[in-house]
Amino acid sequence: MNVRTLCLGILTFQEASGYEIKKMVEDEVFSHFIDASYGSIYPALTKMMNEGLVSVRAEEQAGKPDKKVYSISQTGRQELANALAVDPAEDKFKSEFLFQVMMREFLPKSHIADIYDAQMQYLRDELEHIETSACNCPAGVTNHQGMEFVAGYGKACLSAGLKYLEEHKQEIIEPVVAKLKAVES
Amino acid sequence: MNVRTLCLGILTFQEASGYEIKKMVEDEVFSHFIDASYGSIYPALTKMMNEGLVSVRAEEQAGKPDKKVYSISQTGRQELANALAVDPAEDKFKSEFLFQVMMREFLPKSHIADIYDAQMQYLRDELEHIETSACNCPAGVTNHQGMEFVAGYGKACLSAGLKYLEEHKQEIIEPVVAKLKAVES
DNA sequence: TGAGCATATATCTTTTCGATATATGCTTGA
DNA sequence: TCAAGCATATATCGAAAAGATATATGCTCA
């Protein structure tokens, strides 16, 4: 699935600017399972405009530069349906944290303890983010079953990861702490 | 973290060809939290060769083309240590399956039921893969604490995801099944 | 016996990332 | 008070990476 399809999908919930789409994949529901940069979003929107999949409306704003608000067209909806009618690609999970844990013999002393704590905090923050952002969704959309489902899925995985880190902290951190103490004394 | 660092890290476990490195990030321990394509691995190895971070040895093979076996050099180990001495980037999780669930109003009829079952099977297969591949690690490496830790982490997250899918199958699939039955009758 | 798969290396095109540029208003602390 | 920094907003450039494809060979199995 490419950024085009992602943008079309988001635009079915509400019209939005490139900036707003980026915020959604960064902070809102989509953030748990999607990623896209400005460098891919803006060109995708421009191209789809020329192809008639979306339309633009310039919204004047006091002071700030004009906001280009994109809306999905009927052709765009058809294109989205076509793009979604395929088997989804396999999930991809990338974690530099886990890579560093694997490579911890090559890490500077005490680094592992630092990143381990930071990772637990990161997971706690993400969990809180899902729970507190009452809606976690594009403005105006409430009680969307799909959104609640993916939010719940994210919560389940994040919780499991956090629990695992809590349970295995000793075995990963202790040897380092012991070594540091030995060096100090 | 880039593919260079990834390759250097893998080469600390054992010397390997580009093909073997790809297999490791595809099938073995690394597959749970890392990804890289031939299009990034081969150029990275060639470049690091010219920079003296790795060395190559051509291994003749009956019939098959020569295998280029790469080994990490002392300079390479230093470079790896430097690259690892930074805070790891945030975890990234991409799931087209979850995106399709969010967009399921636009999916062809019955598609959601198909991909839901396929996703559960995929998670079961991944879990079994972690459990059965006795080692799940580069040849010769056993009882590596870091590897057991990341395998356990993967298991914890995958199990949580599978459990969530099992518990919420009804609410996602039922409406579709009901609609299909209504159409048939 | 021939189709397809596994091994093995490599490259090309397209996509995407990450950093940066530009412009402006608002907030906040020295 | 006023400058620094942050949030909003759009856009592009170069580098990195993905994904597809090319090439060559041997093995397996229907």
Short mmCIF file of C-alpha atoms (C1' of nucleotides) in Angstrom, two decimals:
data_model
loop_
_atom_site.label_atom_id
_atom_site.label_comp_id
_atom_site.label_asym_id
_atom_site.label_seq_id
_atom_site.Cartn_x
_atom_site.Cartn_y
_atom_site.Cartn_z
CA MET A 1 0.00 0.00 0.00
CA ASN A 2 1.35 3.40 -0.92
CA VAL A 3 0.92 6.91 0.43
CA ARG A 4 -1.72 7.65 -2.23
CA THR A 5 -4.07 5.03 -0.82
CA LEU A 6 -3.34 6.20 2.70
CA CYS A 7 -4.26 9.80 1.83
CA LEU A 8 -7.42 8.75 0.01
CA GLY A 9 -8.44 6.68 3.03
CA ILE A 10 -7.92 9.53 5.46
CA LEU A 11 -9.83 11.92 3.19
CA THR A 12 -12.90 9.68 3.40
CA PHE A 13 -13.15 10.68 7.08
CA GLN A 14 -12.79 14.40 6.48
CA GLU A 15 -11.31 16.88 4.06
CA ALA A 16 -7.81 17.88 5.15
CA SER A 17 -4.60 19.68 4.24
CA GLY A 18 -1.29 17.87 3.77
CA TYR A 19 -0.19 19.19 7.15
CA GLU A 20 -3.31 17.81 8.82
CA ILE A 21 -2.85 14.41 7.18
CA LYS A 22 0.69 14.31 8.50
CA LYS A 23 -0.55 15.14 12.01
CA MET A 24 -3.08 12.32 11.79
CA VAL A 25 -0.51 9.70 10.90
CA GLU A 26 1.81 11.16 13.54
CA ASP A 27 -0.49 11.65 16.52
CA GLU A 28 -3.95 10.23 15.97
CA VAL A 29 -5.41 6.72 15.48
CA PHE A 30 -3.40 6.12 12.34
CA SER A 31 -0.14 6.64 14.23
CA HIS A 32 -0.31 3.13 15.70
CA PHE A 33 0.03 1.34 12.39
CA ILE A 34 0.93 3.81 9.65
CA ASP A 35 3.74 6.18 8.80
CA ALA A 36 4.30 8.78 6.08
CA SER A 37 6.46 11.86 5.67
CA TYR A 38 5.77 15.30 4.18
CA GLY A 39 8.10 14.31 1.35
CA SER A 40 5.64 11.63 0.27
CA ILE A 41 2.31 13.20 1.28
CA TYR A 42 2.61 16.50 -0.61
CA PRO A 43 3.71 15.00 -3.94
CA ALA A 44 0.98 12.35 -3.66
CA LEU A 45 -1.72 14.99 -3.14
CA THR A 46 -0.44 17.13 -6.03
CA LYS A 47 -0.36 14.14 -8.37
CA MET A 48 -3.83 12.97 -7.36
CA MET A 49 -5.13 16.49 -7.96
CA ASN A 50 -3.92 16.33 -11.56
CA GLU A 51 -5.54 12.93 -11.93
CA GLY A 52 -8.86 14.12 -10.57
CA LEU A 53 -8.87 11.82 -7.54
CA VAL A 54 -9.03 14.77 -5.14
CA SER A 55 -10.02 18.44 -5.37
CA VAL A 56 -8.50 21.43 -3.59
CA ARG A 57 -9.99 24.46 -1.93
CA ALA A 58 -7.79 27.31 -0.68
CA GLU A 59 -8.85 28.39 2.78
CA GLU A 60 -7.73 31.86 3.75
CA GLN A 61 -6.39 32.24 7.26
CA ALA A 62 -5.63 35.41 9.18
CA GLY A 63 -1.87 35.83 9.11
CA LYS A 64 -0.95 32.25 8.29
CA PRO A 65 -0.44 31.21 4.70
CA ASP A 66 -3.44 29.82 2.85
CA LYS A 67 -4.44 26.31 3.79
CA LYS A 68 -4.98 23.95 0.86
CA VAL A 69 -7.86 21.72 1.88
CA TYR A 70 -8.16 18.51 -0.14
CA SER A 71 -11.37 16.54 -0.65
CA ILE A 72 -11.77 13.10 -2.17
CA SER A 73 -13.74 12.85 -5.43
CA GLN A 74 -16.02 10.07 -6.66
CA THR A 75 -13.17 8.83 -8.88
CA GLY A 76 -10.95 8.91 -5.82
CA ARG A 77 -13.37 6.72 -3.89
CA GLN A 78 -13.35 4.21 -6.73
CA GLU A 79 -9.55 4.22 -6.83
CA LEU A 80 -9.48 3.67 -3.06
CA ALA A 81 -11.88 0.72 -3.33
CA ASN A 82 -9.67 -0.84 -6.03
CA ALA A 83 -6.52 -0.34 -3.98
CA LEU A 84 -8.16 -1.95 -0.92
CA ALA A 85 -9.45 -5.00 -2.80
CA VAL A 86 -6.15 -6.85 -2.41
CA ASP A 87 -4.61 -8.96 0.33
CA PRO A 88 -2.85 -6.68 2.79
CA ALA A 89 0.94 -6.89 2.97
CA GLU A 90 2.45 -8.53 6.04
CA ASP A 91 2.81 -6.45 9.19
CA LYS A 92 6.18 -4.80 9.62
CA PHE A 93 7.68 -4.02 12.98
CA LYS A 94 10.95 -2.14 13.26
CA SER A 95 12.67 -1.62 16.59
CA GLU A 96 16.12 -0.14 17.00
CA PHE A 97 15.69 -0.68 20.72
CA LEU A 98 15.52 -4.45 20.27
CA PHE A 99 18.48 -4.33 17.90
CA GLN A 100 20.53 -2.49 20.52
CA VAL A 101 19.52 -5.06 23.16
CA MET A 102 20.77 -7.80 20.83
CA MET A 103 24.02 -5.89 20.34
CA ARG A 104 24.44 -4.81 23.91
CA GLU A 105 28.01 -6.11 24.19
CA PHE A 106 28.98 -3.32 21.81
CA LEU A 107 27.08 -0.60 23.67
CA PRO A 108 28.77 1.98 25.90
CA LYS A 109 28.53 1.15 29.62
CA SER A 110 25.22 2.12 31.25
CA HIS A 111 23.68 2.87 27.83
CA ILE A 112 21.52 -0.25 28.02
CA ALA A 113 20.01 0.79 31.35
CA ASP A 114 19.22 4.23 29.93
CA ILE A 115 17.50 2.97 26.80
CA TYR A 116 15.64 0.26 28.71
CA ASP A 117 14.06 2.82 31.03
CA ALA A 118 13.38 5.17 28.12
CA GLN A 119 11.65 2.37 26.22
CA MET A 120 9.40 1.54 29.17
CA GLN A 121 8.52 5.21 29.48
CA TYR A 122 7.83 5.42 25.75
CA LEU A 123 5.43 2.48 25.94
CA ARG A 124 3.69 4.01 28.99
CA ASP A 125 3.33 7.33 27.15
CA GLU A 126 1.90 5.64 24.06
CA LEU A 127 -0.61 3.72 26.17
CA GLU A 128 -1.67 6.85 27.99
CA HIS A 129 -1.97 8.63 24.67
CA ILE A 130 -4.43 6.02 23.40
CA GLU A 131 -6.43 6.09 26.60
CA THR A 132 -6.63 9.83 27.22
CA SER A 133 -7.16 11.21 23.72
CA ALA A 134 -10.86 10.56 24.19
CA CYS A 135 -11.35 10.07 20.48
CA ASN A 136 -7.92 9.82 18.83
CA CYS A 137 -9.53 10.33 15.51
CA PRO A 138 -10.13 12.92 12.83
CA ALA A 139 -12.30 15.78 14.07
CA GLY A 140 -15.97 15.01 14.19
CA VAL A 141 -15.70 11.24 13.90
CA THR A 142 -16.96 9.46 17.01
CA ASN A 143 -17.80 5.90 17.91
CA HIS A 144 -16.22 4.58 14.75
CA GLN A 145 -16.02 0.83 15.24
CA GLY A 146 -12.89 0.40 13.14
CA MET A 147 -11.08 3.11 15.09
CA GLU A 148 -12.01 1.62 18.42
CA PHE A 149 -10.83 -1.76 17.19
CA VAL A 150 -7.39 -0.57 16.08
CA ALA A 151 -6.97 1.54 19.22
CA GLY A 152 -7.74 -1.57 21.27
CA TYR A 153 -5.32 -3.63 19.21
CA GLY A 154 -2.57 -1.08 19.78
CA LYS A 155 -3.31 -1.05 23.50
CA ALA A 156 -3.14 -4.85 23.70
CA CYS A 157 0.26 -5.05 21.98
CA LEU A 158 1.76 -2.09 23.81
CA SER A 159 0.61 -3.47 27.19
CA ALA A 160 2.07 -6.88 26.42
CA GLY A 161 5.39 -5.31 25.43
CA LEU A 162 5.52 -3.16 28.56
CA LYS A 163 4.68 -6.11 30.79
CA TYR A 164 7.46 -8.13 29.17
CA LEU A 165 9.98 -5.32 29.72
CA GLU A 166 8.94 -5.03 33.36
CA GLU A 167 9.31 -8.77 33.91
CA HIS A 168 12.73 -9.06 32.24
CA LYS A 169 14.38 -5.85 33.41
CA GLN A 170 16.52 -7.63 35.99
CA GLU A 171 18.19 -10.07 33.65
CA ILE A 172 19.07 -7.44 31.07
CA ILE A 173 20.13 -4.60 33.37
CA GLU A 174 21.62 -6.40 36.38
CA PRO A 175 24.83 -7.66 34.71
CA VAL A 176 25.62 -4.12 33.59
CA VAL A 177 24.95 -2.65 37.03
CA ALA A 178 27.14 -5.33 38.61
CA LYS A 179 29.95 -4.59 36.16
CA LEU A 180 29.72 -0.85 36.81
CA LYS A 181 29.89 -1.39 40.56
CA ALA A 182 32.92 -3.64 40.15
CA VAL A 183 34.67 -0.95 38.12
CA GLU A 184 33.87 1.73 40.69
CA SER A 185 35.15 -0.19 43.70
CA MET B 1 19.81 3.18 12.04
CA ASN B 2 20.76 2.28 8.52
CA VAL B 3 21.40 -0.96 6.66
CA ARG B 4 25.16 -0.51 7.14
CA THR B 5 24.84 -0.77 10.91
CA LEU B 6 22.47 -3.69 10.57
CA CYS B 7 24.93 -5.62 8.39
CA LEU B 8 27.84 -4.87 10.71
CA GLY B 9 25.80 -6.10 13.66
CA ILE B 10 24.87 -9.35 11.97
CA LEU B 11 28.48 -9.92 10.90
CA THR B 12 29.58 -9.83 14.57
CA PHE B 13 27.69 -13.10 15.02
CA GLN B 14 29.17 -14.82 11.99
CA GLU B 15 30.68 -14.11 8.60
CA ALA B 16 28.01 -14.20 5.89
CA SER B 17 27.13 -13.44 2.29
CA GLY B 18 24.61 -10.80 1.27
CA TYR B 19 22.14 -13.55 0.52
CA GLU B 20 22.60 -15.05 3.99
CA ILE B 21 22.16 -11.65 5.66
CA LYS B 22 18.89 -11.23 3.76
CA LYS B 23 17.73 -14.66 4.95
CA MET B 24 18.54 -13.71 8.54
CA VAL B 25 16.48 -10.52 8.47
CA GLU B 26 13.75 -12.44 6.66
CA ASP B 27 13.49 -15.67 8.64
CA GLU B 28 15.63 -15.69 11.78
CA VAL B 29 15.64 -13.72 15.06
CA PHE B 30 16.15 -10.43 13.32
CA SER B 31 12.94 -10.89 11.32
CA HIS B 32 10.83 -9.83 14.30
CA PHE B 33 12.15 -6.28 14.45
CA ILE B 34 14.23 -5.55 11.35
CA ASP B 35 13.78 -5.38 7.61
CA ALA B 36 16.11 -4.83 4.65
CA SER B 37 16.04 -5.61 0.95
CA TYR B 38 18.70 -6.89 -1.45
CA GLY B 39 18.65 -3.44 -3.01
CA SER B 40 20.04 -1.99 0.20
CA ILE B 41 22.16 -4.87 1.54
CA TYR B 42 24.39 -5.45 -1.51
CA PRO B 43 25.31 -1.79 -2.08
CA ALA B 44 25.99 -1.39 1.67
CA LEU B 45 28.38 -4.35 1.72
CA THR B 46 30.21 -3.16 -1.43
CA LYS B 47 30.62 0.33 0.01
CA MET B 48 31.84 -0.94 3.38
CA MET B 49 34.35 -3.14 1.57
CA ASN B 50 35.86 -0.08 -0.09
CA GLU B 51 35.97 1.65 3.29
CA GLY B 52 37.69 -1.26 5.00
CA LEU B 53 34.86 -1.97 7.44
CA VAL B 54 34.44 -5.51 6.11
CA SER B 55 36.58 -7.95 4.12
CA VAL B 56 35.48 -10.47 1.50
CA ARG B 57 36.46 -14.03 0.77
CA ALA B 58 35.24 -15.82 -2.35
CA GLU B 59 34.02 -19.30 -1.50
CA GLU B 60 33.89 -21.68 -4.44
CA GLN B 61 30.82 -23.86 -4.66
CA ALA B 62 30.20 -26.86 -6.89
CA GLY B 63 27.88 -25.67 -9.65
CA LYS B 64 26.54 -22.55 -7.94
CA PRO B 65 28.21 -19.19 -8.47
CA ASP B 66 30.95 -18.22 -6.03
CA LYS B 67 29.71 -17.12 -2.64
CA LYS B 68 31.16 -13.82 -1.40
CA VAL B 69 31.59 -14.25 2.33
CA TYR B 70 31.95 -10.99 4.25
CA SER B 71 33.71 -10.61 7.63
CA ILE B 72 33.72 -7.59 9.90
CA SER B 73 37.08 -5.88 10.47
CA GLN B 74 38.39 -4.16 13.60
CA THR B 75 37.53 -0.80 12.02
CA GLY B 76 34.08 -2.19 11.33
CA ARG B 77 33.61 -3.09 14.99
CA GLN B 78 34.58 0.44 15.98
CA GLU B 79 32.14 1.90 13.45
CA LEU B 80 29.41 -0.37 14.83
CA ALA B 81 30.10 0.74 18.40
CA ASN B 82 29.87 4.39 17.31
CA ALA B 83 26.61 3.79 15.47
CA LEU B 84 25.11 2.05 18.51
CA ALA B 85 26.09 4.76 21.00
CA VAL B 86 23.00 6.84 20.24
CA ASP B 87 19.42 6.78 21.47
CA PRO B 88 17.45 4.30 19.38
CA ALA B 89 14.75 5.68 17.08
CA GLU B 90 11.14 5.07 18.07
CA ASP B 91 9.59 1.73 17.22
CA LYS B 92 7.68 1.64 13.97
CA PHE B 93 4.75 -0.64 13.34
CA LYS B 94 3.09 -0.80 9.94
CA SER B 95 -0.03 -2.83 9.34
CA GLU B 96 -2.04 -2.78 6.14
CA PHE B 97 -4.39 -5.23 7.80
CA LEU B 98 -5.37 -2.68 10.45
CA PHE B 99 -5.72 -0.02 7.76
CA GLN B 100 -8.13 -2.24 5.85
CA VAL B 101 -10.13 -2.89 9.02
CA MET B 102 -10.42 0.88 9.48
CA MET B 103 -11.54 1.24 5.87
CA ARG B 104 -13.78 -1.80 5.80
CA GLU B 105 -16.79 0.10 4.46
CA PHE B 106 -14.85 0.40 1.20
CA LEU B 107 -13.81 -3.25 1.05
CA PRO B 108 -15.47 -5.79 -1.28
CA LYS B 109 -18.03 -7.97 0.48
CA SER B 110 -16.57 -10.90 2.42
CA HIS B 111 -13.04 -9.51 2.00
CA ILE B 112 -12.89 -8.51 5.65
CA ALA B 113 -13.69 -12.05 6.82
CA ASP B 114 -10.97 -13.44 4.54
CA ILE B 115 -8.24 -11.10 5.71
CA TYR B 116 -9.27 -11.43 9.36
CA ASP B 117 -8.82 -15.21 9.23
CA ALA B 118 -5.60 -14.86 7.23
CA GLN B 119 -4.24 -12.43 9.82
CA MET B 120 -4.98 -14.80 12.69
CA GLN B 121 -3.27 -17.61 10.79
CA TYR B 122 -0.29 -15.35 10.08
CA LEU B 123 0.09 -14.56 13.77
CA ARG B 124 -0.20 -18.26 14.67
CA ASP B 125 2.45 -19.13 12.08
CA GLU B 126 4.80 -16.44 13.36
CA LEU B 127 4.37 -17.67 16.94
CA GLU B 128 5.01 -21.24 15.93
CA HIS B 129 8.06 -20.13 13.98
CA ILE B 130 9.55 -18.51 17.09
CA GLU B 131 8.78 -21.53 19.22
CA THR B 132 9.86 -24.33 16.90
CA SER B 133 13.00 -22.94 15.29
CA ALA B 134 14.89 -24.23 18.32
CA CYS B 135 17.47 -21.52 17.92
CA ASN B 136 16.21 -18.93 15.43
CA CYS B 137 19.65 -17.49 15.22
CA PRO B 138 22.74 -17.42 13.06
CA ALA B 139 24.39 -20.83 12.81
CA GLY B 140 26.44 -21.78 15.81
CA VAL B 141 25.11 -19.15 18.19
CA THR B 142 23.27 -20.70 21.15
CA ASN B 143 21.92 -19.47 24.44
CA HIS B 144 22.48 -15.86 23.47
CA GLN B 145 20.67 -13.84 26.12
CA GLY B 146 19.85 -10.95 23.78
CA MET B 147 18.34 -13.33 21.23
CA GLU B 148 16.21 -15.09 23.79
CA PHE B 149 15.03 -11.73 25.06
CA VAL B 150 13.92 -10.44 21.66
CA ALA B 151 12.33 -13.78 20.77
CA GLY B 152 10.38 -13.58 24.02
CA TYR B 153 9.37 -9.99 23.31
CA GLY B 154 8.11 -10.97 19.87
CA LYS B 155 6.17 -13.85 21.35
CA ALA B 156 4.55 -11.62 23.96
CA CYS B 157 3.38 -9.04 21.40
CA LEU B 158 2.23 -11.59 18.82
CA SER B 159 0.27 -13.55 21.47
CA ALA B 160 -1.42 -10.38 22.69
CA GLY B 161 -2.38 -9.44 19.13
CA LEU B 162 -3.75 -12.91 18.39
CA LYS B 163 -5.74 -12.97 21.62
CA TYR B 164 -7.23 -9.58 20.75
CA LEU B 165 -8.23 -10.78 17.28
CA GLU B 166 -9.86 -13.89 18.75
CA GLU B 167 -11.82 -11.84 21.28
CA HIS B 168 -13.07 -9.28 18.78
CA LYS B 169 -13.76 -11.44 15.77
CA GLN B 170 -17.52 -11.38 16.30
CA GLU B 171 -17.96 -7.64 16.28
CA ILE B 172 -15.88 -7.15 13.12
CA ILE B 173 -17.08 -10.12 11.08
CA GLU B 174 -20.70 -10.59 12.16
CA PRO B 175 -22.19 -7.51 10.46
CA VAL B 176 -20.67 -8.63 7.16
CA VAL B 177 -21.93 -12.18 7.51
CA ALA B 178 -25.39 -10.86 8.37
CA LYS B 179 -25.38 -8.61 5.32
CA LEU B 180 -24.27 -11.44 3.05
CA LYS B 181 -27.04 -13.68 4.35
CA ALA B 182 -29.57 -10.92 3.79
CA VAL B 183 -28.43 -10.56 0.19
CA GLU B 184 -28.61 -14.32 -0.41
CA SER B 185 -32.12 -14.75 0.95
"C1'" DT C 1 11.15 -33.53 -18.94
"C1'" DG C 2 10.06 -29.39 -17.86
"C1'" DA C 3 8.13 -26.32 -14.36
"C1'" DG C 4 9.15 -24.30 -10.44
"C1'" DC C 5 11.91 -23.46 -6.51
"C1'" DA C 6 16.30 -22.53 -3.84
"C1'" DT C 7 20.77 -20.54 -4.10
"C1'" DA C 8 23.44 -16.50 -5.34
"C1'" DT C 9 24.64 -11.76 -6.94
"C1'" DA C 10 23.47 -7.53 -8.85
"C1'" DT C 11 21.18 -3.47 -10.77
"C1'" DC C 12 17.40 -0.31 -12.13
"C1'" DT C 13 13.40 2.39 -11.23
"C1'" DT C 14 10.31 4.20 -8.15
"C1'" DT C 15 9.05 5.35 -3.70
"C1'" DT C 16 9.84 7.22 0.57
"C1'" DC C 17 12.49 9.41 4.18
"C1'" DG C 18 14.74 13.02 6.46
"C1'" DA C 19 16.45 17.40 6.35
"C1'" DT C 20 15.93 21.86 5.11
"C1'" DA C 21 13.81 26.36 3.34
"C1'" DT C 22 10.36 29.82 3.82
"C1'" DA C 23 6.84 32.52 6.06
"C1'" DT C 24 4.20 34.04 10.07
"C1'" DG C 25 2.04 34.44 14.61
"C1'" DC C 26 1.94 33.21 19.33
"C1'" DT C 27 3.93 32.15 23.75
"C1'" DT C 28 7.23 32.46 27.35
"C1'" DG C 29 11.02 33.20 30.07
"C1'" DA C 30 15.53 35.87 30.71
"C1'" DT D 1 10.41 43.81 26.42
"C1'" DC D 2 11.92 41.34 23.10
"C1'" DA D 3 14.18 37.56 21.31
"C1'" DA D 4 14.01 32.69 21.19
"C1'" DG D 5 11.58 29.02 20.25
"C1'" DC D 6 7.49 26.64 19.01
"C1'" DA D 7 3.24 25.70 16.23
"C1'" DT D 8 1.13 26.25 11.85
"C1'" DA D 9 1.61 25.62 6.92
"C1'" DT D 10 3.57 24.31 2.35
"C1'" DA D 11 7.11 22.61 -0.41
"C1'" DT D 12 11.33 20.57 -2.36
"C1'" DC D 13 15.93 18.32 -2.61
"C1'" DG D 14 19.15 14.68 -2.06
"C1'" DA D 15 19.93 10.31 -0.01
"C1'" DA D 16 18.28 5.96 1.28
"C1'" DA D 17 15.66 2.09 0.69
"C1'" DA D 18 12.12 -0.85 -1.36
"C1'" DG D 19 10.54 -3.71 -4.87
"C1'" DA D 20 10.93 -5.65 -9.15
"C1'" DT D 21 13.62 -7.72 -12.36
"C1'" DA D 22 17.76 -9.99 -14.73
"C1'" DT D 23 20.99 -13.70 -14.84
"C1'" DA D 24 22.86 -18.23 -13.93
"C1'" DT D 25 22.60 -22.91 -12.11
"C1'" DG D 26 21.16 -27.14 -9.88
"C1'" DC D 27 17.74 -29.80 -7.62
"C1'" DT D 28 13.20 -31.78 -6.82
"C1'" DC D 29 8.97 -33.61 -8.06
"C1'" DA D 30 4.82 -34.20 -10.54
#
